[in-house]
CSV table of C-alpha atoms in Angstrom, one decimal:
chain,number,residue,atom,x,y,z
A,1,MET,CA,-6.7,8.2,21.4
A,2,GLU,CA,-4.7,5.7,23.4
A,3,ILE,CA,-6.0,2.9,21.2
A,4,ILE,CA,-4.7,4.6,18.0
A,5,GLN,CA,-1.2,5.2,19.6
A,6,LYS,CA,-1.2,1.5,20.7
A,7,GLU,CA,-2.1,0.5,17.1
A,8,ILE,CA,0.7,2.7,15.5
A,9,ILE,CA,3.2,1.3,17.9
A,10,GLN,CA,2.1,-2.2,17.0
A,11,GLN,CA,2.4,-1.4,13.3
A,12,GLY,CA,5.9,0.0,13.9
A,13,GLN,CA,6.8,-3.3,15.8
A,14,VAL,CA,5.6,-5.4,12.9
A,15,LEU,CA,7.5,-3.3,10.3
A,16,ASP,CA,10.7,-3.7,12.6
A,17,ALA,CA,10.0,-7.5,12.7
A,18,ILE,CA,9.9,-7.7,8.9
A,19,ILE,CA,13.1,-5.6,8.7
A,20,ASN,CA,14.7,-7.9,11.3
A,21,ARG,CA,13.7,-10.9,9.3
A,22,TYR,CA,15.2,-9.8,6.0
A,23,GLY,CA,18.1,-8.0,7.5
A,24,TYR,CA,18.8,-4.3,8.0
A,25,GLY,CA,21.7,-4.2,5.5
A,26,LYS,CA,19.8,-5.0,2.3
A,27,ILE,CA,16.8,-2.9,3.0
A,28,THR,CA,18.7,0.0,4.3
A,29,LEU,CA,21.1,-0.1,1.5
A,30,ILE,CA,18.2,-0.1,-0.9
A,31,SER,CA,16.4,2.8,0.9
A,32,ILE,CA,19.6,5.0,1.2
A,33,THR,CA,20.4,4.3,-2.6
A,34,CYS,CA,16.9,5.6,-3.5
A,35,LEU,CA,17.3,8.6,-1.3
A,36,PHE,CA,20.6,9.3,-2.9
A,37,LEU,CA,19.1,9.1,-6.4
A,38,THR,CA,16.3,11.4,-5.4
A,39,MET,CA,18.6,13.9,-4.1
A,40,LEU,CA,21.0,13.6,-7.2
A,41,THR,CA,17.9,14.0,-9.4
A,42,GLU,CA,17.2,17.4,-7.6
A,43,GLY,CA,20.7,18.4,-7.9
A,44,ILE,CA,20.9,17.7,-11.6
A,45,GLU,CA,17.8,19.5,-12.2
A,46,PHE,CA,19.0,22.8,-10.8
A,47,SER,CA,22.4,22.4,-12.4
A,48,LEU,CA,21.0,21.7,-15.8
A,49,PHE,CA,18.7,24.7,-15.5
A,50,SER,CA,21.7,27.0,-14.8
A,51,VAL,CA,23.6,25.3,-17.7
A,52,TYR,CA,21.0,25.7,-20.4
A,53,LEU,CA,19.8,29.2,-19.2
A,54,ILE,CA,22.2,30.9,-21.6
A,55,PRO,CA,21.2,28.8,-24.7
A,56,LEU,CA,17.4,29.4,-23.8
A,57,THR,CA,17.8,33.2,-23.4
A,58,SER,CA,19.4,33.4,-26.7
A,59,TYR,CA,17.3,30.9,-28.7
A,60,TYR,CA,13.9,31.9,-27.4
A,61,SER,CA,14.9,35.5,-26.4
A,62,PHE,CA,13.7,35.2,-22.8
A,63,SER,CA,13.7,38.5,-20.8
A,64,SER,CA,15.5,38.5,-17.4
A,65,PHE,CA,12.0,38.8,-15.8
A,66,GLN,CA,10.8,35.7,-17.6
A,67,ILE,CA,13.8,33.6,-16.5
A,68,LYS,CA,13.3,34.7,-13.0
A,69,MET,CA,9.6,33.8,-13.0
A,70,ILE,CA,10.2,30.4,-14.3
A,71,SER,CA,12.8,29.7,-11.6
A,72,SER,CA,10.6,31.2,-8.9
A,73,SER,CA,7.5,29.4,-10.0
A,74,MET,CA,9.5,26.1,-10.0
A,75,PHE,CA,10.4,26.7,-6.4
A,76,LEU,CA,6.8,27.5,-5.5
A,77,SER,CA,5.8,24.2,-7.2
A,78,ILE,CA,8.3,22.3,-5.2
A,79,GLY,CA,6.8,23.9,-2.0
A,80,PHE,CA,3.2,23.0,-3.0
A,81,GLY,CA,4.4,19.4,-3.9
A,82,SER,CA,6.0,19.0,-0.4
A,83,LEU,CA,2.8,20.2,1.3
A,84,ILE,CA,0.7,17.6,-0.4
A,85,SER,CA,3.2,14.7,-0.1
A,86,GLY,CA,1.9,13.8,3.3
A,87,TYR,CA,-1.5,13.2,2.1
A,88,ILE,CA,-0.4,11.2,-0.9
A,89,SER,CA,1.9,9.1,1.3
A,90,GLN,CA,-0.9,8.4,3.7
A,91,LYS,CA,-3.6,7.6,1.0
A,92,PHE,CA,-1.4,5.5,-1.4
A,93,ASN,CA,1.3,4.1,0.7
A,94,ARG,CA,4.8,5.4,0.5
A,95,VAL,CA,6.7,3.2,-2.1
A,96,SER,CA,4.1,3.1,-5.0
A,97,PRO,CA,3.9,6.9,-5.4
A,98,ILE,CA,7.6,7.2,-5.5
A,99,LYS,CA,7.8,4.8,-8.5
A,100,ILE,CA,4.9,6.3,-10.4
A,101,LEU,CA,6.1,9.9,-9.8
A,102,TYR,CA,9.5,9.2,-11.0
A,103,ILE,CA,8.0,7.9,-14.3
A,104,PHE,CA,6.0,11.0,-14.7
A,105,VAL,CA,9.2,13.2,-14.0
A,106,ILE,CA,11.0,11.4,-16.7
A,107,VAL,CA,8.1,11.8,-19.1
A,108,PHE,CA,7.7,15.6,-18.4
A,109,HIS,CA,11.4,16.1,-18.9
A,110,PHE,CA,11.0,14.7,-22.4
A,111,PHE,CA,8.0,16.9,-23.0
A,112,MET,CA,9.9,20.0,-21.7
A,113,ALA,CA,12.7,19.3,-24.2
A,114,SER,CA,10.2,19.3,-27.1
A,115,PHE,CA,8.3,22.5,-26.3
A,116,ASN,CA,9.1,25.6,-28.4
A,117,ASN,CA,7.4,28.4,-26.5
A,118,ILE,CA,8.0,29.8,-23.0
A,119,TYR,CA,4.5,29.1,-21.7
A,120,ASN,CA,4.5,25.4,-22.4
A,121,PHE,CA,8.1,25.3,-21.0
A,122,ALA,CA,7.2,27.1,-17.9
A,123,ILE,CA,4.1,24.9,-17.3
A,124,CYS,CA,6.1,21.8,-17.7
A,125,ARG,CA,8.7,23.1,-15.3
A,126,ASN,CA,6.1,23.8,-12.7
A,127,ILE,CA,4.8,20.2,-13.1
A,128,ILE,CA,8.3,18.8,-12.7
A,129,GLY,CA,8.8,20.9,-9.7
A,130,PHE,CA,5.6,19.8,-8.2
A,131,LEU,CA,6.3,16.1,-8.8
A,132,ILE,CA,9.9,16.4,-7.4
A,133,GLY,CA,8.4,18.2,-4.4
A,134,VAL,CA,6.1,15.4,-3.6
A,135,VAL,CA,8.8,12.7,-4.0
A,136,ILE,CA,11.6,14.2,-1.8
A,137,PRO,CA,9.7,14.1,1.6
A,138,ILE,CA,8.2,10.7,0.8
A,139,GLN,CA,11.6,9.4,0.1
A,140,PHE,CA,13.1,10.8,3.2
A,141,ASN,CA,10.3,9.2,5.2
A,142,VAL,CA,10.8,5.8,3.6
A,143,THR,CA,14.5,6.1,4.2
A,144,THR,CA,14.0,6.8,7.9
A,145,GLU,CA,11.5,3.9,8.3
A,146,TYR,CA,13.9,1.4,6.9
A,147,LEU,CA,16.9,2.4,9.0
A,148,PRO,CA,17.7,0.5,12.2
A,149,ILE,CA,15.8,2.0,15.3
A,150,LYS,CA,19.2,3.1,17.0
A,151,PHE,CA,20.1,5.2,14.0
A,152,ARG,CA,16.7,7.0,13.9
A,153,SER,CA,16.4,10.4,15.4
């Protein structure tokens, strides 16, 4: 157990040495910008759903129950995505899943805009929720790793 802890500490010191070589300012600025964009994406997602809720209910004639189920299932998908994000970040590094998952989020948003029935729409919303749920914890972790040690808590 102590060997593993020493190895983790050494890896952390190597990361800090790399950050010191390139400078905290550049890497921290990039990391915080990515975190800001992640949270902005999440906020826009929820805002847009509330904005296009009225046109969706009139065009597709969704019932109140169907709208509530779509919203609730998306929040459940975000929760499941958050649960699996630790495994994904350990298995595939931390930065590459963020890039790939953002591409998938964009693609599924285009798919969601083209669907014409409630079931495909709901499935696509759940997939987007899952992907966003995976991205957010990984992005917070990456931002924390790239902050100077005195600002970490």
